[in-house]
Short mmCIF file of C-alpha atoms and ligand atoms in Angstrom, two decimals:
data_model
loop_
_atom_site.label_atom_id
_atom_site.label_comp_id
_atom_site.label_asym_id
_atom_site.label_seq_id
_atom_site.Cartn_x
_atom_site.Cartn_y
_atom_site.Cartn_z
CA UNK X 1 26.46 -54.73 -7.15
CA UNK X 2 26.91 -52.18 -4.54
CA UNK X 3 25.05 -53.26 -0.88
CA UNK X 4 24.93 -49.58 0.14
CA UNK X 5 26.14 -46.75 -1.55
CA UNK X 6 26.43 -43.38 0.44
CA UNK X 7 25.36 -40.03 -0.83
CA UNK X 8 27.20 -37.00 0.56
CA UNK X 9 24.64 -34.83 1.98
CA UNK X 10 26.60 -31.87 3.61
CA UNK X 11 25.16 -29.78 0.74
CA UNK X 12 23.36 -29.37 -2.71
CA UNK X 13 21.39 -31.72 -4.78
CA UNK X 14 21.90 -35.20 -2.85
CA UNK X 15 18.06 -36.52 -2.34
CA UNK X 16 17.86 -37.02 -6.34
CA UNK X 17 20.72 -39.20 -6.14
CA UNK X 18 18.98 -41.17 -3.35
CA UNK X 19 15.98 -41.75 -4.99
CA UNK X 20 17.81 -42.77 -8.17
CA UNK X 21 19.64 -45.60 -6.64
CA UNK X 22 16.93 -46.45 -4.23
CA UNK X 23 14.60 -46.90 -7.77
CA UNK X 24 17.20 -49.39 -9.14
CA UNK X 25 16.60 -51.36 -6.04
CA UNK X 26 19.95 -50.36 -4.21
CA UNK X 27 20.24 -49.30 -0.67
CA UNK X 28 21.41 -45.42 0.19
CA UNK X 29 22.37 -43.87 2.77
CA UNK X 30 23.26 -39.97 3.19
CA UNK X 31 26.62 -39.28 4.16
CA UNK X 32 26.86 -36.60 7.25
CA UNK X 33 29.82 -37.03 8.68
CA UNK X 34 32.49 -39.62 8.98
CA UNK X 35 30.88 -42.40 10.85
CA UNK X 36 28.35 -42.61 8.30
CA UNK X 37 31.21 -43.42 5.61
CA UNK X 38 31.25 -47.26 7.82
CA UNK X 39 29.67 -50.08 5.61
CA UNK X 40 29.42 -48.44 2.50
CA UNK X 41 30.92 -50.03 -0.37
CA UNK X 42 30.79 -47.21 -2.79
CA UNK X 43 29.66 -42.93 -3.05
CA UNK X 44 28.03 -40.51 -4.82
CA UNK X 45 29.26 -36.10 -4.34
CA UNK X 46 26.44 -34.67 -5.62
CA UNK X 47 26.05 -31.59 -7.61
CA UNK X 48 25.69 -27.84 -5.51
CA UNK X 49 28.45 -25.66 -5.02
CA UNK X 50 32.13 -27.53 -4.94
CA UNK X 51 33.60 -24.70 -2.48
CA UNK X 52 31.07 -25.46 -0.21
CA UNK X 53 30.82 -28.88 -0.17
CA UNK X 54 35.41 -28.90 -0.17
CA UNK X 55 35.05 -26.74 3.06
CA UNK X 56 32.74 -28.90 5.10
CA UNK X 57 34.62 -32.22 3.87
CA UNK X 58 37.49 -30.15 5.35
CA UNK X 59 36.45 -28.56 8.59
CA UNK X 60 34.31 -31.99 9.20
CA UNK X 61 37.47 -33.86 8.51
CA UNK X 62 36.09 -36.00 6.03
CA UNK X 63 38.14 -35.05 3.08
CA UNK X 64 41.28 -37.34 3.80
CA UNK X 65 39.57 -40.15 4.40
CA UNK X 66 36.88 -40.23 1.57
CA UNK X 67 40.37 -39.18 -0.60
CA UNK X 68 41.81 -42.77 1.02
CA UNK X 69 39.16 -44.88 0.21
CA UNK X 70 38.90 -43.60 -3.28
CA UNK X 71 42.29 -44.66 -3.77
CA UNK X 72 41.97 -47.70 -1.73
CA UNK X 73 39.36 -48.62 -4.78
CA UNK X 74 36.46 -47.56 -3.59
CA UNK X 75 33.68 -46.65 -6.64
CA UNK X 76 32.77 -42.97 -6.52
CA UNK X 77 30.91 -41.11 -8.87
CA UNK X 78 30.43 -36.79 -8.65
CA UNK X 79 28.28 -34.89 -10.77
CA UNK X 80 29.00 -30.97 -11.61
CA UNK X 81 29.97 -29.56 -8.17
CA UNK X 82 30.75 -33.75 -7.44
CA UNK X 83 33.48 -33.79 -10.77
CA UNK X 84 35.08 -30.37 -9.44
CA UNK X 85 35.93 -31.87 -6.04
CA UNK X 86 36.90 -35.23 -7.69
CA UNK X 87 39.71 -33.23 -10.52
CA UNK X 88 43.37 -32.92 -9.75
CA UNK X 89 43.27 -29.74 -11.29
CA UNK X 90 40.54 -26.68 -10.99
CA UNK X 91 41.64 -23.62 -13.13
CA UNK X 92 42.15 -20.25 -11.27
CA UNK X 93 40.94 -21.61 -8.24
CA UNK X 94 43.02 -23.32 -5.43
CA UNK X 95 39.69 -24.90 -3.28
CA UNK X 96 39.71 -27.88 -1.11
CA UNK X 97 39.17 -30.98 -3.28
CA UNK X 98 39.87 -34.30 -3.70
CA UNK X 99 42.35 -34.00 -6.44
CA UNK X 100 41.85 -37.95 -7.01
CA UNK X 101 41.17 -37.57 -10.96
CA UNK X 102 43.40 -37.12 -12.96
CA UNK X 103 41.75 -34.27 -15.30
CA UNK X 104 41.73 -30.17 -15.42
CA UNK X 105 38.41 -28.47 -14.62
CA UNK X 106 37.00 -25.29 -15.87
CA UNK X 107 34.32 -24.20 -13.74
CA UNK X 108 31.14 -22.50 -14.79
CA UNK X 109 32.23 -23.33 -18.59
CA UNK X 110 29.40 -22.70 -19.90
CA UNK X 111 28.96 -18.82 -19.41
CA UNK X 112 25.97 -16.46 -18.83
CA UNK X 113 23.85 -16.98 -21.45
CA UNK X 114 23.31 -20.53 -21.32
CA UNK X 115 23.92 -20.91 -17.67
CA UNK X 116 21.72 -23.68 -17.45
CA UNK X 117 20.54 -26.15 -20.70
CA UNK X 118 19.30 -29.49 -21.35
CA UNK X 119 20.56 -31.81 -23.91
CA UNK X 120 20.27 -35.48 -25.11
CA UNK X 121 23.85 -36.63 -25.43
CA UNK X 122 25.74 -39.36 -26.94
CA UNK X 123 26.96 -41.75 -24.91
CA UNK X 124 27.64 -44.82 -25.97
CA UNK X 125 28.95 -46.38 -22.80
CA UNK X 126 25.63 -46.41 -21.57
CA UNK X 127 23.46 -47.30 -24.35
CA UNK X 128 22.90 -46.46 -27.85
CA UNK X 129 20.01 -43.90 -26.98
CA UNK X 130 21.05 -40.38 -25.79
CA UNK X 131 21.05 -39.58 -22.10
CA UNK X 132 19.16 -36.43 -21.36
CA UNK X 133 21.08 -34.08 -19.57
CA UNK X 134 20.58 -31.19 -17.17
CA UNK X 135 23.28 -28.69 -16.89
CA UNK X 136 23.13 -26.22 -14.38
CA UNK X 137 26.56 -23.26 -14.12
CA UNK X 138 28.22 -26.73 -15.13
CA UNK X 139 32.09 -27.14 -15.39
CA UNK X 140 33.97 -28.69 -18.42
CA UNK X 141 37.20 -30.94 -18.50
CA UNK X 142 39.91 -29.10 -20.39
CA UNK X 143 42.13 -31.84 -19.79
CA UNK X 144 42.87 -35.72 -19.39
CA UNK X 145 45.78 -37.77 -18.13
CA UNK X 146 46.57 -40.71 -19.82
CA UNK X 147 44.31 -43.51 -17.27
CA UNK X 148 40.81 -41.23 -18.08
CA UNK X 149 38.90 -42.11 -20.72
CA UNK X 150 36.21 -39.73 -22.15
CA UNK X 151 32.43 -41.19 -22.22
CA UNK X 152 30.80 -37.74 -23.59
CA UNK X 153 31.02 -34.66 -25.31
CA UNK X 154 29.35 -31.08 -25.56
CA UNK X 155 30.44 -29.10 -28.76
CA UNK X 156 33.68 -31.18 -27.96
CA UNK X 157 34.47 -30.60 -24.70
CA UNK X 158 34.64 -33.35 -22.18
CA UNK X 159 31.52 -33.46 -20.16
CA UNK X 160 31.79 -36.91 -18.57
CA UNK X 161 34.63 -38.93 -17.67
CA UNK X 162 35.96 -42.13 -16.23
CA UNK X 163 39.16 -43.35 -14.48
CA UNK X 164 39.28 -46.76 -12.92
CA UNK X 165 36.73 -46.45 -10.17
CA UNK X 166 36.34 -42.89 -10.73
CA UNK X 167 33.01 -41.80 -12.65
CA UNK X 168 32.29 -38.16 -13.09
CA UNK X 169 29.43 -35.95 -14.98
CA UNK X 170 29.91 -31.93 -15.88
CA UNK X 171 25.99 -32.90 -15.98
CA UNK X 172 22.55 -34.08 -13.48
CA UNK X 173 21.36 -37.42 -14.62
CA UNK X 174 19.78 -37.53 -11.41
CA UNK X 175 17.32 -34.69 -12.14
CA UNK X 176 15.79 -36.88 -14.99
CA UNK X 177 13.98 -40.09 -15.16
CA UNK X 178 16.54 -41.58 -16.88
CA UNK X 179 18.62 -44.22 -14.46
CA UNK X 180 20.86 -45.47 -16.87
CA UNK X 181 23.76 -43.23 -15.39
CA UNK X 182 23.07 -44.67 -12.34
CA UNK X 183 22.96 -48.41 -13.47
CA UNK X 184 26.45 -48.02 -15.10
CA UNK X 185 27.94 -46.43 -12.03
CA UNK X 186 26.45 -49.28 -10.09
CA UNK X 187 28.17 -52.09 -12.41
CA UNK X 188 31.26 -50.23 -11.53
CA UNK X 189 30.66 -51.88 -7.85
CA UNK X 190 31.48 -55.36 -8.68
CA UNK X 191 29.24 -58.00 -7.50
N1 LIG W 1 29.08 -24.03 -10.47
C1 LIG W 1 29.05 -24.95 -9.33
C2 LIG W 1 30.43 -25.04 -8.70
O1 LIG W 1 31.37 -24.55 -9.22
C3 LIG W 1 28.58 -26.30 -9.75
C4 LIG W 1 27.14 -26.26 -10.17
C5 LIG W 1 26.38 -27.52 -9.93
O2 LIG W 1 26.81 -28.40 -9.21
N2 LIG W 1 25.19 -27.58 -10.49
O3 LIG W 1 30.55 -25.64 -7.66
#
């Protein structure tokens, strides 16, 4: 299990992630800027708006390094604005990111209309009940490589993924009271 897990808080919906791991008895610790990357063993991008959030990483110079210690290993798990930064690919857009998954991203998939929904979704990786789960102007993976593995679906479309250490939602767990999401990511941390 994780020790501390940081939550970047440059921008968007980050406290919600703090208070779900802090529920499940884990420290957390908002991430500001690089020093506050020291000691933590694994991270959470939270949801708010990935061009943004890519341009402080960038001008704050913490998007090399976070990019390093994904690779090095390091669990990390983004959610909507969080998966865009994490994907290899974003269509039409050329944005600062991560580019450490190995997936295609489409965002604002969702369109006008039904900008914003709730759902209870399949997901049998974390349980046989459905997670509920917010989407708000949420992206969709339009594509995999070979090492990511798809853990759910909307109207099927890939809406959550995982590669390795890499967890990512299209979708905010962390707006429910569901921790579920949360537990699995932390039994990604090892013990
Ligand atoms: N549409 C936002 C983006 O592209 C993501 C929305 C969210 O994180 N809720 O960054």
């Amino acid at each position: 299990m994780a020790r501390c897990v940081g939550v970047l808080a440059l921008q968007g919906a980050f406290r919600e992630h703090v208070a779900a791991v802090s529920r499940l008895g884990v420290a957390a610790r908002e991430v500001r800027q690089l020093k506050d990357m020291d000691g933590i063993d694994a991270m959470i991008i939270p949801g708010g708006e990935s061009t943004t959030m890519g341009k402080l990483l960038n001008e704050w110079q913490m998007l090399q390094p976070l990019r390093e210690r994904i690779e090095q290993g390091m669990p990390v798990y983004g959610s909507c604005a969080g998966l865009i930064l994490l994907c290899r690919v974003i269509e039409n857009s050329d944005q600062p990111r991560l580019g450490v998954l190995d997936a295609t991203v489409r965002r604002n998939a969702f369109g006008r209309q039904v900008d914003s929904f709730e759902t209870d979704l399949a997901m049998p990786a974390i349980g046989p009940e459905p997670v509920p789960a917010v989407f708000i102007r949420a992206p969709v993976i339009t594509g995999v490589g070979p090492g990511v593995k798809v853990l759910a679906e909307v109207k099927g479309q890939a809406v959550a993924v995982r590669q390795n250490n890499i967890l990512a939602t299209s979708f905010h767990p962390e707006l429910t009271p569901d921790t579920r999401l949360h537990g699995y990511f932390l039994g990604m941390c090892g013990s």
